[in-house]
XYZ file of C-alpha atoms in Angstrom:
582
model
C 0.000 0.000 0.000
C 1.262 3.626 -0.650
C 2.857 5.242 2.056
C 1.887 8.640 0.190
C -0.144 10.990 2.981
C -0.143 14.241 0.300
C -2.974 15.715 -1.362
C -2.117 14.960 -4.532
C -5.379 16.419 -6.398
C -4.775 20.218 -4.548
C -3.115 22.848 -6.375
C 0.225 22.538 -5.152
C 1.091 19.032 -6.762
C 2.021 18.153 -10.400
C 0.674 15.079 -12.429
C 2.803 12.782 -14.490
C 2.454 9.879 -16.351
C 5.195 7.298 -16.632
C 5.291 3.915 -18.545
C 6.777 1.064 -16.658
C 6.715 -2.577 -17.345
C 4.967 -4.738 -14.587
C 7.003 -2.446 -11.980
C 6.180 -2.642 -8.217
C 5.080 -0.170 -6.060
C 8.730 0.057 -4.444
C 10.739 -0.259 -7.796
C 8.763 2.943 -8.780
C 9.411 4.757 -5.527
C 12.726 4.051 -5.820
C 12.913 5.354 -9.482
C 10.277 8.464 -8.596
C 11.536 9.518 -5.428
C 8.150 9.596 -4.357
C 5.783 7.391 -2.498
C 2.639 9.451 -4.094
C 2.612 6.998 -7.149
C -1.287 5.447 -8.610
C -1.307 1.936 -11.196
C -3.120 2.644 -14.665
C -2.435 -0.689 -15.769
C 0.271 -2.865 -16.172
C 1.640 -0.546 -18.610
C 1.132 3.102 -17.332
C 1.454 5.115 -13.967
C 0.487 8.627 -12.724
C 2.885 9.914 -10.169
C 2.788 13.059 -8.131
C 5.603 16.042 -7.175
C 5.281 18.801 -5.204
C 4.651 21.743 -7.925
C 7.918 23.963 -7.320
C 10.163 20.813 -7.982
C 8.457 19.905 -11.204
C 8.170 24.122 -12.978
C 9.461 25.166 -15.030
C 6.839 23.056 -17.508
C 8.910 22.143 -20.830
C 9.386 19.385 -22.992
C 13.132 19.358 -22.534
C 12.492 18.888 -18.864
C 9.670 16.363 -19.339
C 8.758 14.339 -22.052
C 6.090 14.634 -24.411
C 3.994 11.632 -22.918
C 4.790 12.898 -19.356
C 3.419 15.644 -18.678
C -0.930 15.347 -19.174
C -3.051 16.649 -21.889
C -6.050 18.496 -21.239
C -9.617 17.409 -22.576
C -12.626 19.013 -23.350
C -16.261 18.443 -23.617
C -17.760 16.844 -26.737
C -20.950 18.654 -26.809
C -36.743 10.271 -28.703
C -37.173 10.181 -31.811
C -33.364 9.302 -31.933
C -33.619 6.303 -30.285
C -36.378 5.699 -33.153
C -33.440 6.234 -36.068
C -31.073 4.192 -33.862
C -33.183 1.309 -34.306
C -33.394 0.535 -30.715
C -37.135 1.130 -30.283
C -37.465 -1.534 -32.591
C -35.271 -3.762 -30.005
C -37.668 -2.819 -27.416
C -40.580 -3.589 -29.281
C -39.649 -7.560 -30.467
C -39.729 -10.219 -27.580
C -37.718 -11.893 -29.508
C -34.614 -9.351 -29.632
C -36.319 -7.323 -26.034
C -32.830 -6.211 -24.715
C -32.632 -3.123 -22.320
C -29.101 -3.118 -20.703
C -29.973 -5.922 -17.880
C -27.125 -7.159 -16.458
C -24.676 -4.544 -17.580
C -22.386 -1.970 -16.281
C -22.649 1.493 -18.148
C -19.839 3.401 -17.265
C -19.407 7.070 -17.798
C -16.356 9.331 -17.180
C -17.576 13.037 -17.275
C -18.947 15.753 -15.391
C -20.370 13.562 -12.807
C -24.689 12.912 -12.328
C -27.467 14.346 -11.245
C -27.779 10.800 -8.863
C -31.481 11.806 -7.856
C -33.004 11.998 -11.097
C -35.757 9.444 -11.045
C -34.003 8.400 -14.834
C -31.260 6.638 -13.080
C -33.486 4.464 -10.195
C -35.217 1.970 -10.508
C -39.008 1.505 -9.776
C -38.667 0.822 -6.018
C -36.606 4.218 -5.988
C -33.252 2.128 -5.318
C -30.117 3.838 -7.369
C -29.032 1.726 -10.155
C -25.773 3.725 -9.499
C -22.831 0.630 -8.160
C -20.267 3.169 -7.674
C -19.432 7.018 -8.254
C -16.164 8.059 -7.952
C -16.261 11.777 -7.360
C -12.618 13.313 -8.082
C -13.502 16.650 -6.793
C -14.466 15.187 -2.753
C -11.907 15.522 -0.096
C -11.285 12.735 2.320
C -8.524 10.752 0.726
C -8.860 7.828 -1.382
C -10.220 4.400 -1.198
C -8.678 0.567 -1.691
C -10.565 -1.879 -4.350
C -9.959 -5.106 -3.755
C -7.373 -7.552 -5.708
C -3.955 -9.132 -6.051
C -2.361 -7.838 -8.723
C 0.124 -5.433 -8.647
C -1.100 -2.499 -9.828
C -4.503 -3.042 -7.616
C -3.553 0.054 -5.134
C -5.854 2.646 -3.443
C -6.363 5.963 -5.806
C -4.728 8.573 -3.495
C -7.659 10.962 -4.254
C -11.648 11.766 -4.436
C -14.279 9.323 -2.937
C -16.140 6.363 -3.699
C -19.727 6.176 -3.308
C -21.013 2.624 -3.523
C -24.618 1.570 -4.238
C -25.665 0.898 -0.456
C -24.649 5.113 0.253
C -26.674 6.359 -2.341
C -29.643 4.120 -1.758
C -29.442 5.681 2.103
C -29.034 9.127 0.805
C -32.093 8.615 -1.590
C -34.187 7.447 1.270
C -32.893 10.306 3.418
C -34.503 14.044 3.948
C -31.234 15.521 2.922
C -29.720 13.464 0.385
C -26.452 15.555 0.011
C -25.740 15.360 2.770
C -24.956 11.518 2.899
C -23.648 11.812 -0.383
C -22.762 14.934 -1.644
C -21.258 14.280 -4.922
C -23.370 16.298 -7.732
C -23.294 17.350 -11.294
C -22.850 21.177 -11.421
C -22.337 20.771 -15.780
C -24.701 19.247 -16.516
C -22.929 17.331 -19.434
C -22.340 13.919 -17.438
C -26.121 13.625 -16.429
C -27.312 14.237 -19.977
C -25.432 11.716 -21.661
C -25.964 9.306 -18.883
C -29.742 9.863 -19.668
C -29.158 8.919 -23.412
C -27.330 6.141 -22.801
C -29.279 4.690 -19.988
C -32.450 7.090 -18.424
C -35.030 4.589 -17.562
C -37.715 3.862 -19.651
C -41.077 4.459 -17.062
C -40.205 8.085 -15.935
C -41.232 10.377 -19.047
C -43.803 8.935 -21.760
C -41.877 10.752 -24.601
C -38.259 9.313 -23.687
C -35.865 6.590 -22.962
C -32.245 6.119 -22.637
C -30.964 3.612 -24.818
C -30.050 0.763 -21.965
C -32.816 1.743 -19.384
C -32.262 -1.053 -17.169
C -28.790 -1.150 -17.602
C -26.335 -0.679 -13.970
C -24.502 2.465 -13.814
C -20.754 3.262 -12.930
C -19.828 7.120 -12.851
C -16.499 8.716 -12.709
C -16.863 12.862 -11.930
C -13.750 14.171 -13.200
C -11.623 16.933 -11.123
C -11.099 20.145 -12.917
C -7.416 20.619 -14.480
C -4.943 21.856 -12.346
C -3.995 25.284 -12.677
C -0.997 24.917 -13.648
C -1.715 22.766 -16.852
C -4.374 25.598 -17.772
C -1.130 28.272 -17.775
C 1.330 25.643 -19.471
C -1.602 25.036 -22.149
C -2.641 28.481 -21.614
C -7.006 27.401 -21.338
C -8.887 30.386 -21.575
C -10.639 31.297 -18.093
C -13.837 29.587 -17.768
C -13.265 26.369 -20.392
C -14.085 23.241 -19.212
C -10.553 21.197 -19.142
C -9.972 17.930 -17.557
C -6.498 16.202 -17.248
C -5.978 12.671 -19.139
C -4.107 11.109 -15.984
C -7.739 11.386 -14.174
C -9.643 10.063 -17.421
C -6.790 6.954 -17.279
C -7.392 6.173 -13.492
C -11.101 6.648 -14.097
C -10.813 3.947 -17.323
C -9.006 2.016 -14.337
C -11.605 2.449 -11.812
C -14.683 1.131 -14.216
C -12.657 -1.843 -14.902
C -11.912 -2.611 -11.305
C -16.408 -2.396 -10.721
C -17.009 -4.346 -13.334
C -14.857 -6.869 -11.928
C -16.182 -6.388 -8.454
C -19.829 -7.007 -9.707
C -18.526 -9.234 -12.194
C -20.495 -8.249 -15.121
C -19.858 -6.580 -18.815
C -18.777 -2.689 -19.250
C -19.347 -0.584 -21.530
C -17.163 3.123 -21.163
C -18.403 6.008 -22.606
C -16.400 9.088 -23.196
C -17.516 12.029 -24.618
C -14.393 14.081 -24.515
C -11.730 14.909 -26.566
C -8.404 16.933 -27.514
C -6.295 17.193 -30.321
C -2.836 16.494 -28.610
C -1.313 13.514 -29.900
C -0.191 12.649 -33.285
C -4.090 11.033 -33.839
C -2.637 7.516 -34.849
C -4.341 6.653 -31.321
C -0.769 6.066 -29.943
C -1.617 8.391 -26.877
C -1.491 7.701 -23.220
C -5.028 7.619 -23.249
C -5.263 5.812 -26.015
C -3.167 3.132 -25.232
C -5.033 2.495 -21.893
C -8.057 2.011 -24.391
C -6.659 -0.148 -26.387
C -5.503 -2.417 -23.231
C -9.020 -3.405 -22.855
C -8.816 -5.600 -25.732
C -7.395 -8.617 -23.752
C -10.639 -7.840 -21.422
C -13.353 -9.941 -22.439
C -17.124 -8.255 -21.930
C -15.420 -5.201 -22.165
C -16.243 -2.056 -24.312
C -15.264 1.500 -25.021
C -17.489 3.904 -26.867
C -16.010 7.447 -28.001
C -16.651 10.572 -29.758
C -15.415 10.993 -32.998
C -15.046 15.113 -32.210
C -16.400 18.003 -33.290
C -13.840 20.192 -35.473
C -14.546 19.267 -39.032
C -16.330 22.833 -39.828
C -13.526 24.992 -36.938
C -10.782 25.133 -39.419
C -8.082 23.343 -36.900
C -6.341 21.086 -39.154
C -3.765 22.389 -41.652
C -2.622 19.287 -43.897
C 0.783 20.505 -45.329
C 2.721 19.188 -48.240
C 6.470 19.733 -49.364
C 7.993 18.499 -53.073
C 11.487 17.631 -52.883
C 14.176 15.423 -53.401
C 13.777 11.696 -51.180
C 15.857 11.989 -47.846
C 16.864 15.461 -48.874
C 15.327 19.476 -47.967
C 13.355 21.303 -50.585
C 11.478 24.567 -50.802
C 9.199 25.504 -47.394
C 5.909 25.437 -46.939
C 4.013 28.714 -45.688
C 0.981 28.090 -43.123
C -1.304 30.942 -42.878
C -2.761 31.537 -39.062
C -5.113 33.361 -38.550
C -5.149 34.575 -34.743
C -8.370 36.368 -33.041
C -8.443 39.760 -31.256
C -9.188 37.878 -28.010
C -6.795 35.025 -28.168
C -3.995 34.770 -25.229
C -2.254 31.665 -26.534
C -2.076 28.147 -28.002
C -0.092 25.269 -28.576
C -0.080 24.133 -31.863
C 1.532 20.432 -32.705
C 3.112 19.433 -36.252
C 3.226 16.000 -36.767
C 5.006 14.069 -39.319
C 5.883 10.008 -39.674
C 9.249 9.201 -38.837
C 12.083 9.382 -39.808
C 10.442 13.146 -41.605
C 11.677 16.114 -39.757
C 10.980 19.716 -40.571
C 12.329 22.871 -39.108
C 10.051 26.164 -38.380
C 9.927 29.680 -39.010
C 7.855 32.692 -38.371
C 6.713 35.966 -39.894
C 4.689 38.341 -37.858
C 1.555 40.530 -38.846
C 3.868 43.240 -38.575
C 6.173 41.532 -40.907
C 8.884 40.858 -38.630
C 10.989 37.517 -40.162
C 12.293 34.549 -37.519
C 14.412 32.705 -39.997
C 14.623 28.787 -40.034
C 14.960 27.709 -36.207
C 17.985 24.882 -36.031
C 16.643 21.391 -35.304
C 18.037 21.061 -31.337
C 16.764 18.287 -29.626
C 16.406 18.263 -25.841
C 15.964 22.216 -25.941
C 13.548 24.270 -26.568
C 14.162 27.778 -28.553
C 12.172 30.674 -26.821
C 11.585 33.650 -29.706
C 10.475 37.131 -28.719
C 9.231 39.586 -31.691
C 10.971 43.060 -31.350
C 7.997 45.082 -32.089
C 5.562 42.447 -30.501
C 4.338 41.425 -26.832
C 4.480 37.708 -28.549
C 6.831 34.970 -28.121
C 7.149 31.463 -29.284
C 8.358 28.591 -27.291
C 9.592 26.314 -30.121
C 10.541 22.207 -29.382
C 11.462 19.538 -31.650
C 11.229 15.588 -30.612
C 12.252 12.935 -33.078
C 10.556 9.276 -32.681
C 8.881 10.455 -29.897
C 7.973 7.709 -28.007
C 5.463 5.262 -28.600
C 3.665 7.810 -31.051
C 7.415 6.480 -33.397
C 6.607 10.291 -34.888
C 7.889 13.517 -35.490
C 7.006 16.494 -33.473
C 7.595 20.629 -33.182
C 5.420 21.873 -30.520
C 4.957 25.635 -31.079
C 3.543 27.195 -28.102
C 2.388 30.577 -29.124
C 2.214 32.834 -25.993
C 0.278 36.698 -26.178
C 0.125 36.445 -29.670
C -0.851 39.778 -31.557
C -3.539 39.509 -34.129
C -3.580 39.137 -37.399
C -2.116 36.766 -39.964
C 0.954 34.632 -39.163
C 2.793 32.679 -41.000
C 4.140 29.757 -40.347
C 7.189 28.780 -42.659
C 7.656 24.879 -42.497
C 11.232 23.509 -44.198
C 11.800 19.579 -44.563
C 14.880 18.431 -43.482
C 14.733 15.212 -43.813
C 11.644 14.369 -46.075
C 10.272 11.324 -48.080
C 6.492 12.111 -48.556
C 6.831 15.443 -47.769
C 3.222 15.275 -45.490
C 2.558 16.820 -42.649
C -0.066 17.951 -40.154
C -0.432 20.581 -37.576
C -3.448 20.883 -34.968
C -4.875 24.048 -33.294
C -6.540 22.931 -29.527
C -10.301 22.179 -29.923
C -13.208 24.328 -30.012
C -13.230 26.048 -26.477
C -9.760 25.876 -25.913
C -8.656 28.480 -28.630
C -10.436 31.749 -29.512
C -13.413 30.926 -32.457
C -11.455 33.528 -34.574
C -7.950 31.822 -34.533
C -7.697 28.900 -37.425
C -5.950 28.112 -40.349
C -6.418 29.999 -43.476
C -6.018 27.142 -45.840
C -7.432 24.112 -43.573
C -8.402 20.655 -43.996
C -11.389 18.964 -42.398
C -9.956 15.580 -42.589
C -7.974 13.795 -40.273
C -9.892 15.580 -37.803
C -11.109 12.588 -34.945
C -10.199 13.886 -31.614
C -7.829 11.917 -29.172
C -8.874 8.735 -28.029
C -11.449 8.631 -30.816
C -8.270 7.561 -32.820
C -7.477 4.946 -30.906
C -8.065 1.450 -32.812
C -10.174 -0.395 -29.581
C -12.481 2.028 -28.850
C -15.938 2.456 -31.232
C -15.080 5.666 -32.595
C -19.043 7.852 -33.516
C -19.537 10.623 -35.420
C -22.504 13.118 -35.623
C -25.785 12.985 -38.351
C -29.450 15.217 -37.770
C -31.759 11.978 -37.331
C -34.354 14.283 -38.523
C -33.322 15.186 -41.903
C -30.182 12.589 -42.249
C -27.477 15.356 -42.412
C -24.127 15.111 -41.228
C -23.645 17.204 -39.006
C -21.122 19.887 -39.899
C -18.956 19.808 -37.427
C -18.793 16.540 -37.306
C -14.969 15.267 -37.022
C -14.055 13.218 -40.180
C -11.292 10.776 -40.591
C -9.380 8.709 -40.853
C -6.540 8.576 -38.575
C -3.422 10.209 -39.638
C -2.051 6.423 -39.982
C -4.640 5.469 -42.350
C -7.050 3.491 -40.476
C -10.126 3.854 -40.480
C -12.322 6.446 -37.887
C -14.852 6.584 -37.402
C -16.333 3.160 -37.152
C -20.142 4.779 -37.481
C -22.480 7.718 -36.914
C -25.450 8.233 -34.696
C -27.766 11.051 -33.454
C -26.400 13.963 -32.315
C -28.245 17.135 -33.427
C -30.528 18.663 -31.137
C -31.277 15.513 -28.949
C -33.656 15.439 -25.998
C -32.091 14.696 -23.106
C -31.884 15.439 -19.010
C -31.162 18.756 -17.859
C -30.101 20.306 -13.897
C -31.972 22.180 -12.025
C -30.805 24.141 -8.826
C -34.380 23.408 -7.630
C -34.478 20.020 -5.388
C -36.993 17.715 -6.855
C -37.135 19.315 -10.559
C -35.839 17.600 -13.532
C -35.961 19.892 -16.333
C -35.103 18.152 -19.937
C -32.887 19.691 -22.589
C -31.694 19.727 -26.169
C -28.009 19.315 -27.067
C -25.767 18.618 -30.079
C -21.942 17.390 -30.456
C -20.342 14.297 -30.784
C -20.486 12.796 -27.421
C -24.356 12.667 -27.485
C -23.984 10.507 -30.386
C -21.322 8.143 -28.916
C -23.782 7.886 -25.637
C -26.521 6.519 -28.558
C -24.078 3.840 -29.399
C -22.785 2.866 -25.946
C -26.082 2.042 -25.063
C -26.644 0.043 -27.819
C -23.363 -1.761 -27.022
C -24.866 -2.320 -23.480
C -27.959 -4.341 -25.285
C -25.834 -6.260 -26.721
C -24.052 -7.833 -23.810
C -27.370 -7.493 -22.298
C -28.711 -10.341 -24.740
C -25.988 -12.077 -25.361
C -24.473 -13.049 -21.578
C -28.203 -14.261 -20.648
C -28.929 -16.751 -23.089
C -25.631 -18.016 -23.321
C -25.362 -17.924 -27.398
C -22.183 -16.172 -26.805
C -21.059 -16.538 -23.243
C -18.359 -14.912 -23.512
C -17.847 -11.699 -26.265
C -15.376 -8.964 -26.296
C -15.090 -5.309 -27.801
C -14.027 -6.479 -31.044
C -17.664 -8.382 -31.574
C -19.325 -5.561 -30.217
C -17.726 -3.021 -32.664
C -17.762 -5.252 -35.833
C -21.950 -6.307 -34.749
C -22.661 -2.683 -34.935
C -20.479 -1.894 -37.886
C -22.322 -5.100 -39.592
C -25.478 -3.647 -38.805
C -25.757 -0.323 -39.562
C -27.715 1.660 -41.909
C -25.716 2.671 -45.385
C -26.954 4.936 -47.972
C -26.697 3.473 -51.594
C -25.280 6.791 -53.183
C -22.126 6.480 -50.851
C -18.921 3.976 -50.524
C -18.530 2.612 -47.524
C -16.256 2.496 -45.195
C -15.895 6.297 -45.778
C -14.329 9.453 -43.497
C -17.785 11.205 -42.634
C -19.783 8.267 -41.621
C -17.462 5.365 -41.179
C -19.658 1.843 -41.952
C -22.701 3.639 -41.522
C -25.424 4.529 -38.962
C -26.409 3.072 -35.934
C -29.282 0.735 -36.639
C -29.351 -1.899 -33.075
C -32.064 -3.918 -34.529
C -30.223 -4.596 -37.513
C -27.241 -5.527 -35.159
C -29.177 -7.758 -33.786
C -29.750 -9.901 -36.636
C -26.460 -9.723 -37.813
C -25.743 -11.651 -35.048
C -27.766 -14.044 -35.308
C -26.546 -14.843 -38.774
């Protein structure tokens, strides 16, 4: 057990992540110098510094994969176009959810809502881990290694929020709530109970619940990604421990998962190769295991800039000039180039004013800082080669009180074969609306982990008029695979609201991709449902899951499928359904 007393989630700590290889508790403290240390997986750990040890933030001083990303939000007659009305309506294929763990990690629930009890008024909640509550952390049971008490937030099993439910002042037995709003909604997609509202259902309404309320980012990650003041940002360490702490209940219970995540960022290289990612992807080798994420929304924001340089094979050639356009109320951004090794490019800048940076020299292990003479702006300017895992090229360019107007970016190969590269601005919320590339690209535009090969990867169509929605992150991954794996409603969906008011339930419309990844995780949550009870397939992993769906789904005669809007199709359960059986 960790020895670690510190309160790792205040302000004054800093999160890393650092990959090991089956280490032990002690093998990492000895390697960390610190006891304040939490298991991922057999793969990944997050350990924790005290903050004026670990600034100055910098690549040089921490690698890429180190130091945590920041996510963001991925904003019945859906259930209808889903096809899983038609589920509910055949004996035959009658699958709500039964027997199944849903589990969400977001913005926490709205735990009272009759949507998430069942009839008797019991939760159907097993356990809410709320990242934001103070009193240490908690032990799960187990003996493998990495089976260690979180060192932060509280757990709230099912037998606490039954007694809350039946008491006069439920918060105060369990006070864990859902001030967003975001995490209740898509838990009322994915699995609001049928009875409660004659005009809607969640798409597993008898399904079991597991919740994961993310902590806010850490201040300090806001300033080192500079996050405008009042964006929602959460920190992928506490999404990885969360994708840890669903696993761990499903085991408990000993029934199938299903995760849904509906947020995103567009750090990474998007070949799926990040930390996140790769956690994902782990859950392969779990069987009655599935993820479920959103494909993104920042198609239609102008964030991708696909850049390509002629020249001679293994050789330098002529640069490439990337027009930025940067908003009156912008304070900074980080903006990644990626590029497959062993490709590596070289930067330059001209300013509005038409002040020239010339060609920065490829130094690796440094960073270059460059201040504009006539300018409040400077440019914090690293290059990694092979980084890691991701095998890529990067130059981070982290662009800090930028003036406005139009930059240019000057990008010269060094070392080039294709000549292709990419650069990412943050997503929506994270970046001023008016900063984007002039010339952009709306491919190669699925958010991290949506890129990820494990997970079920949705984009967004209207299910009223059968649009795609357009904003709707297209593919495929900057490796070629293909993302998403399918579309489903996310335009304008009816869903649960928050009130302030104890006892009122107001419901809401919303759009954005993580409303139509909640569709399909509760379609993946019928599945298991059906399956596991009648013992056709007693045992079925993710893989099934996806490729049942992908089977299933709706396609449109005028298009080629797979394709990079709408991946095999859309989500049609009923049709899933009989796939299977065939």
């Amino acid at each position: 057990m960790s020895a670690c007393t510190a309160n790792v989630a205040g302000q004054d700590y800093a999160d890393f992540i650092y990959r090991h290889s089956s280490a032990t508790l002690e093998e990492l403290s000895q390697t960390l110098h610190t006891d304040c240390i939490s298991f991922v997986n057999e793969s990944f750990a997050v350990y924790y510094v005290p903050l004026e040890e670990a600034m100055p933030l910098s690549l040089p001083n921490h690698s890429y994969d180190s130091i945590p990303s920041l996510f963001g939000l991925m904003d019945t007659t859906s259930m209808e176009a889903s096809g899983i009305l038609s589920t509910f309506r055949q004996p035959a294929l009658g699958s709500n959810g039964e027997g199944v763990i849903l589990g969400l990690i977001d913005t926490g629930i709205d735990y009272q809502n009759p949507l998430f009890r069942n009839p008797n008024g019991t939760t159907r909640i097993l356990g809410l881990w709320d990242q934001t509550a103070e009193g240490g952390g908690f032990e799960l049971p187990g003996n493998r290694p990495f089976l260690f008490p979180f060192l932060y937030g509280k757990e709230y099993r099912e037998e606490e929020i039954n007694q809350a439910l039946f008491d006069d002042d439920p918060l105060s037995v369990v006070p864990a709530t859902d001030t967003n709003g975001h995490g209740t909604f898509l838990a009322g997609i994915a699995a609001g109970g049928i009875s409660v509202s004659p005009d809607f259902t969640g798409a597993a309404p008898q399904c079991s619940l597991g919740i994961v309320k993310l902590k806010p980012a850490k201040q300090y990650l806001r300033d080192y990604y500079m996050i405008p003041n009042g964006a929602d940002a959460y920190e992928s360490v506490d999404i990885m421990l969360g994708i840890t702490y669903l696993t761990l209940l499903a085991r408990r219970h000993r029934m199938p998962l299903v995760i849904c995540l509906g947020l995103g960022a567009n750090s990474g290289g998007h070949t799926g190769a990040s930390p996140v990612g790769e956690v994902l992807n782990s859950l392969r080798s779990f069987l009655g295991v599935t993820a479920v994420c959103s494909a993104g929304n920042e198609a239609g924001l102008r964030h991708h800039y696909l850049g390509q340089i002629n020249g001679p094979a293994g050789g330098s050639g002529d640069y490439d000039e990337v027009e930025l356009r940067v908003g009156e109320q912008e304070k900074g951004m980080v903006i990644e180039l990626w590029a497959d090794s062993p490709e590596i490019y070289t930067v330059g800048f001209v300013s509005p004013t038409g002040e020239v940076i010339q060609r920065i020299p490829l130094s690796l292990n440094n960073e270059t800082t460059v201040k504009f003479s006539l300018e409040s702006t400077s440019i914090v300017v690293s290059y990694a080669t092979a980084l890691g895992s991701q095998g890529s090229f990067l130059a981070s360019l982290r662009f800090i009180s930028p003036i406005p107007g139009i930059w240019r970016i000057r990008v010269y190969p060094t070392i080039i074969f294709s000549g292709v590269y990419h650069m990412w601005l943050p997503i929506q919320g994270f970046v001023s609306p008016d900063t984007y590339f002039l010339q952009s690209d709306p491919y190669t535009t699925i958010v991290t982990p949506g890129n990820a090969d494990f997970p079920i990867t949705v984009s967004t169509y209207n299910h009223l008029d059968g649009s795609l929605y357009i904003h709707s992150s297209r593919g495929y991954t900057r490796d070629g695979r293909i993302k998403p794996d399918l579309a489903a409603p996310g335009v304008e969906v009816y869903g649960p609201g928050i009130s302030s008011v104890p006892g009122e339930y107001p419901m809401i419309r919303m759009t954005g991709s993580s409303v139509a990844a909640a569709h399909v995780a509760g379609a993946a949550a019928n599945i298991y449902s059906r399956q596991y009870p009648t013992g056709a397939y007693p045992i079925i992993g993710g893989d099934l899951v996806k490729s049942s769906l992908t089977r299933g789904a709706n396609r449109n005669p005028n298009y080629i499928y797979p394709n990079k809007e709408w991946g095999y199709g859309t989500l049609n359960l009923y049709d899933s359904f009989l796939s299977l059986r065939e």
